[in-house]
Amino acid sequence: MSKGRAEAAAGAPGILLRYLQEQNRPYSAQDVFGNLQREHGLGKAAVVKALEQLAQQGKIKEKMYGKQKIYFADQDQFEMVRDADLQGLDTKIVALTAKVQSLQQSCRHMEAELKELTSALTTPEMQKEIQELKKECAGYRERLKNIKAATNHVTPEEKEQVYRERQKYCKEWRKRKRMATELSDAILEGYPKSKKQFFEEVGIETDEDYNVKLPDP
C-alpha cells in the first residue's frame, strides 16, 4: 500500500462518520466507496473495514437487507422535532413539486405548439412567431432548471435539511404511535368493552380516522 493510500485508510473512519451524519440516509459499503473514492482516494477494503469498525463502536447503525449490509447514522443523536414542523415542510415540498410539474407541462405544451407551427411554416410572419416561441420555451427551460437545482427557492443545503428533518419527524411520529398503541393495548386487557368504545369514551383519534398513513422510512 502506498503512503497516500495508507494515510487515507487511517482517516477513513472519521471521513465516513461525517459523511453518514451529513447525508443521514442509508448506504451500502459499495455506495459509500463509489461516492467518496475520487475525493478521498479510499480503497473499497478500507471503506468496508472503517464501516464495520464504526458499527462495532456504536457510532453508526447497520442492518442486513438480504445478503447486503446497509449503514446509516445513529438517529438518537438528532434532536426531536414537532409534527407541525413536519407538516409545514411536507407542504413546502408538495408546493415546489407542483410548480416543477406545472412548468414541465407548460414546456411540453410549448414544444407541441412549436412542432405544429414548424410543420405549417409558410410565411415570414410564421418564422417570426416561431422564433418568439423558441425564446419563450427557452425561458421556461431555464426556470425549470433553476427550480430543479433549488437555486431560486430552496438551496441544496436547505433541501438536504428538509429531508433530514422529515426523517426526524417520521421517527418521532412512529415512536409516539407505538407508545400510544402499547398503552391502549395494556388498558384494553382489563377493559370490559370493545376497543372502538374505549376510543370513543376517552376521545382518542387515530391516523386511520383521518386516512393518514405513516410514510415509509
Short mmCIF file of C-alpha atoms in Angstrom, two decimals:
data_model
loop_
_atom_site.label_atom_id
_atom_site.label_comp_id
_atom_site.label_asym_id
_atom_site.label_seq_id
_atom_site.Cartn_x
_atom_site.Cartn_y
_atom_site.Cartn_z
CA MET A 1 0.00 0.00 0.00
CA SER A 2 1.34 3.46 -0.96
CA LYS A 3 1.90 6.11 1.69
CA GLY A 4 -1.03 8.20 0.37
CA ARG A 5 -3.40 5.24 0.36
CA ALA A 6 -2.29 4.27 3.88
CA GLU A 7 -2.97 7.79 5.18
CA ALA A 8 -6.41 7.80 3.53
CA ALA A 9 -7.25 4.44 5.11
CA ALA A 10 -6.18 5.69 8.55
CA GLY A 11 -8.52 8.67 8.28
CA ALA A 12 -11.38 6.67 6.75
CA PRO A 13 -13.47 6.22 9.95
CA GLY A 14 -13.64 9.97 10.57
CA ILE A 15 -14.43 10.70 6.93
CA LEU A 16 -17.18 8.08 6.73
CA LEU A 17 -18.73 9.08 10.07
CA ARG A 18 -19.02 12.72 8.95
CA TYR A 19 -20.39 11.67 5.57
CA LEU A 20 -23.14 9.43 7.02
CA GLN A 21 -24.14 12.08 9.56
CA GLU A 22 -24.29 14.83 6.94
CA GLN A 23 -26.24 12.76 4.40
CA ASN A 24 -28.37 10.98 7.04
CA ARG A 25 -29.57 8.27 4.69
CA PRO A 26 -28.78 4.54 4.35
CA TYR A 27 -25.86 3.43 2.18
CA SER A 28 -24.18 0.15 1.33
CA ALA A 29 -20.39 -0.09 1.50
CA GLN A 30 -20.33 -0.04 -2.31
CA ASP A 31 -22.37 3.19 -2.33
CA VAL A 32 -20.02 4.88 0.13
CA PHE A 33 -16.96 3.69 -1.79
CA GLY A 34 -18.36 4.95 -5.10
CA ASN A 35 -19.29 8.34 -3.64
CA LEU A 36 -16.02 9.04 -1.81
CA GLN A 37 -13.22 7.22 -3.63
CA ARG A 38 -12.46 10.04 -6.06
CA GLU A 39 -12.48 12.81 -3.46
CA HIS A 40 -10.60 11.00 -0.69
CA GLY A 41 -8.73 8.22 -2.50
CA LEU A 42 -10.26 5.48 -0.35
CA GLY A 43 -10.00 1.83 -1.37
CA LYS A 44 -13.04 -0.42 -1.05
CA ALA A 45 -11.36 -2.61 1.58
CA ALA A 46 -10.61 0.47 3.70
CA VAL A 47 -14.22 1.63 3.39
CA VAL A 48 -15.62 -1.78 4.43
CA LYS A 49 -13.22 -2.02 7.37
CA ALA A 50 -13.98 1.53 8.55
CA LEU A 51 -17.76 1.00 8.35
CA GLU A 52 -17.56 -2.24 10.33
CA GLN A 53 -15.34 -0.53 12.90
CA LEU A 54 -17.77 2.36 13.32
CA ALA A 55 -20.70 -0.05 13.66
CA GLN A 56 -18.89 -2.11 16.31
CA GLN A 57 -18.13 1.09 18.23
CA GLY A 58 -21.81 2.05 18.12
CA LYS A 59 -21.11 5.28 16.24
CA ILE A 60 -23.31 4.22 13.31
CA LYS A 61 -26.03 1.61 12.78
CA GLU A 62 -26.07 -1.34 10.40
CA LYS A 63 -28.84 -3.58 9.07
CA MET A 64 -28.91 -6.64 6.86
CA TYR A 65 -31.09 -6.48 3.73
CA GLY A 66 -30.87 -9.89 2.16
CA LYS A 67 -27.14 -10.55 1.81
CA GLN A 68 -26.17 -6.87 1.87
CA LYS A 69 -25.33 -4.68 4.85
CA ILE A 70 -26.73 -1.15 4.99
CA TYR A 71 -25.12 1.55 7.14
CA PHE A 72 -26.67 4.78 8.43
CA ALA A 73 -26.23 7.45 11.11
CA ASP A 74 -27.49 6.78 14.64
CA GLN A 75 -30.85 8.60 14.72
CA ASP A 76 -30.72 9.06 18.51
CA GLN A 77 -28.15 11.83 18.07
CA PHE A 78 -30.62 14.07 16.27
CA GLU A 79 -32.95 16.33 18.21
CA MET A 80 -36.67 15.58 18.36
CA VAL A 81 -38.96 17.68 16.21
CA ARG A 82 -42.63 18.59 16.22
CA ASP A 83 -45.33 17.15 13.96
CA ALA A 84 -46.36 20.69 13.00
CA ASP A 85 -42.87 21.37 11.62
CA LEU A 86 -43.00 18.17 9.57
CA GLN A 87 -46.37 19.11 8.11
CA GLY A 88 -45.02 22.56 7.18
CA LEU A 89 -42.00 21.08 5.40
CA ASP A 90 -44.15 18.49 3.63
CA THR A 91 -46.42 21.31 2.42
CA LYS A 92 -43.41 23.19 1.11
CA ILE A 93 -42.13 20.12 -0.74
CA VAL A 94 -45.56 19.48 -2.26
CA ALA A 95 -45.81 23.11 -3.44
CA LEU A 96 -42.38 23.02 -5.09
CA THR A 97 -43.12 19.66 -6.70
CA ALA A 98 -46.39 21.01 -8.09
CA LYS A 99 -44.55 24.03 -9.50
CA VAL A 100 -41.99 21.81 -11.22
CA GLN A 101 -44.76 19.69 -12.73
CA SER A 102 -46.60 22.80 -13.91
CA LEU A 103 -43.50 24.16 -15.64
CA GLN A 104 -42.80 20.78 -17.23
CA GLN A 105 -46.35 20.69 -18.57
CA SER A 106 -46.03 24.26 -19.90
CA CYS A 107 -42.77 23.38 -21.60
CA ARG A 108 -44.29 20.29 -23.24
CA HIS A 109 -47.22 22.41 -24.39
CA MET A 110 -44.91 25.00 -25.92
CA GLU A 111 -42.88 22.30 -27.64
CA ALA A 112 -46.07 20.82 -29.12
CA GLU A 113 -47.13 24.24 -30.41
CA LEU A 114 -43.68 24.81 -31.86
CA LYS A 115 -43.83 21.46 -33.65
CA GLU A 116 -47.23 22.28 -35.16
CA LEU A 117 -46.08 25.70 -36.31
CA THR A 118 -42.89 24.29 -37.80
CA SER A 119 -44.87 21.79 -39.86
CA ALA A 120 -47.11 24.59 -41.14
CA LEU A 121 -44.29 27.04 -41.89
CA THR A 122 -45.20 29.12 -44.99
CA THR A 123 -44.76 32.85 -44.27
CA PRO A 124 -42.23 35.31 -42.73
CA GLU A 125 -44.79 36.01 -40.00
CA MET A 126 -44.75 32.35 -39.03
CA GLN A 127 -40.96 32.42 -38.92
CA LYS A 128 -41.09 35.36 -36.52
CA GLU A 129 -43.68 33.68 -34.30
CA ILE A 130 -41.60 30.51 -34.17
CA GLN A 131 -38.56 32.48 -33.02
CA GLU A 132 -40.62 34.11 -30.28
CA LEU A 133 -41.95 30.73 -29.17
CA LYS A 134 -38.42 29.34 -29.09
CA LYS A 135 -37.33 32.19 -26.81
CA GLU A 136 -40.35 31.65 -24.56
CA CYS A 137 -39.70 27.92 -24.39
CA ALA A 138 -36.04 28.57 -23.56
CA GLY A 139 -37.19 30.80 -20.71
CA TYR A 140 -39.40 28.04 -19.33
CA ARG A 141 -36.50 25.58 -19.57
CA GLU A 142 -34.26 27.95 -17.62
CA ARG A 143 -36.88 28.43 -14.91
CA LEU A 144 -37.38 24.67 -14.70
CA LYS A 145 -33.62 24.15 -14.44
CA ASN A 146 -33.39 26.66 -11.60
CA ILE A 147 -36.25 25.08 -9.69
CA LYS A 148 -34.77 21.59 -10.05
CA ALA A 149 -31.44 22.91 -8.80
CA ALA A 150 -33.28 24.67 -5.95
CA THR A 151 -31.38 27.87 -6.62
CA ASN A 152 -34.37 30.22 -6.76
CA HIS A 153 -36.39 28.82 -3.86
CA VAL A 154 -34.50 26.23 -1.82
CA THR A 155 -30.73 25.84 -1.71
CA PRO A 156 -29.24 22.33 -1.86
CA GLU A 157 -28.37 22.70 1.83
CA GLU A 158 -31.95 23.65 2.71
CA LYS A 159 -33.26 20.78 0.63
CA GLU A 160 -30.99 18.33 2.44
CA GLN A 161 -32.09 19.82 5.77
CA VAL A 162 -35.73 19.23 4.79
CA TYR A 163 -35.02 15.56 4.14
CA ARG A 164 -33.11 15.21 7.42
CA GLU A 165 -35.87 16.86 9.40
CA ARG A 166 -38.52 14.77 7.66
CA GLN A 167 -36.72 11.64 8.84
CA LYS A 168 -36.66 13.03 12.39
CA TYR A 169 -40.38 13.82 12.29
CA CYS A 170 -41.25 10.38 10.94
CA LYS A 171 -39.16 8.76 13.66
CA GLU A 172 -40.95 10.74 16.38
CA TRP A 173 -44.34 10.03 14.80
CA ARG A 174 -43.58 6.29 14.70
CA LYS A 175 -42.31 6.36 18.30
CA ARG A 176 -45.40 8.13 19.66
CA LYS A 177 -47.77 5.89 17.72
CA ARG A 178 -46.05 2.80 19.09
CA MET A 179 -46.22 4.15 22.65
CA ALA A 180 -49.92 5.01 22.29
CA THR A 181 -50.69 1.58 20.85
CA GLU A 182 -48.81 -0.25 23.60
CA LEU A 183 -50.54 1.83 26.29
CA SER A 184 -54.04 1.34 24.87
CA ASP A 185 -53.44 -2.41 24.41
CA ALA A 186 -52.40 -2.66 28.05
CA ILE A 187 -55.56 -0.86 29.17
CA LEU A 188 -57.81 -2.92 26.92
CA GLU A 189 -56.61 -6.16 28.53
CA GLY A 190 -58.80 -5.33 31.55
CA TYR A 191 -61.39 -3.14 29.80
CA PRO A 192 -64.89 -4.68 29.61
CA LYS A 193 -65.89 -3.02 26.33
CA SER A 194 -64.55 -3.03 22.78
CA LYS A 195 -61.56 -1.08 21.54
CA LYS A 196 -63.84 1.19 19.48
CA GLN A 197 -65.99 2.00 22.51
CA PHE A 198 -62.89 2.72 24.60
CA PHE A 199 -61.54 5.16 21.98
CA GLU A 200 -64.92 6.91 21.74
CA GLU A 201 -65.26 7.29 25.52
CA VAL A 202 -61.71 8.56 26.00
CA GLY A 203 -61.77 10.75 22.88
CA ILE A 204 -58.85 9.11 21.08
CA GLU A 205 -58.48 9.89 17.37
CA THR A 206 -56.27 7.67 15.23
CA ASP A 207 -54.39 8.13 11.97
CA GLU A 208 -56.86 5.75 10.36
CA ASP A 209 -59.77 8.02 11.31
CA TYR A 210 -58.31 10.68 9.03
CA ASN A 211 -56.92 8.31 6.38
CA VAL A 212 -53.38 9.34 7.34
CA LYS A 213 -50.59 6.85 6.67
CA LEU A 214 -47.14 6.96 8.28
CA PRO A 215 -44.56 7.46 5.48
CA ASP A 216 -42.09 4.68 4.77
CA PRO A 217 -38.65 5.17 6.40
#
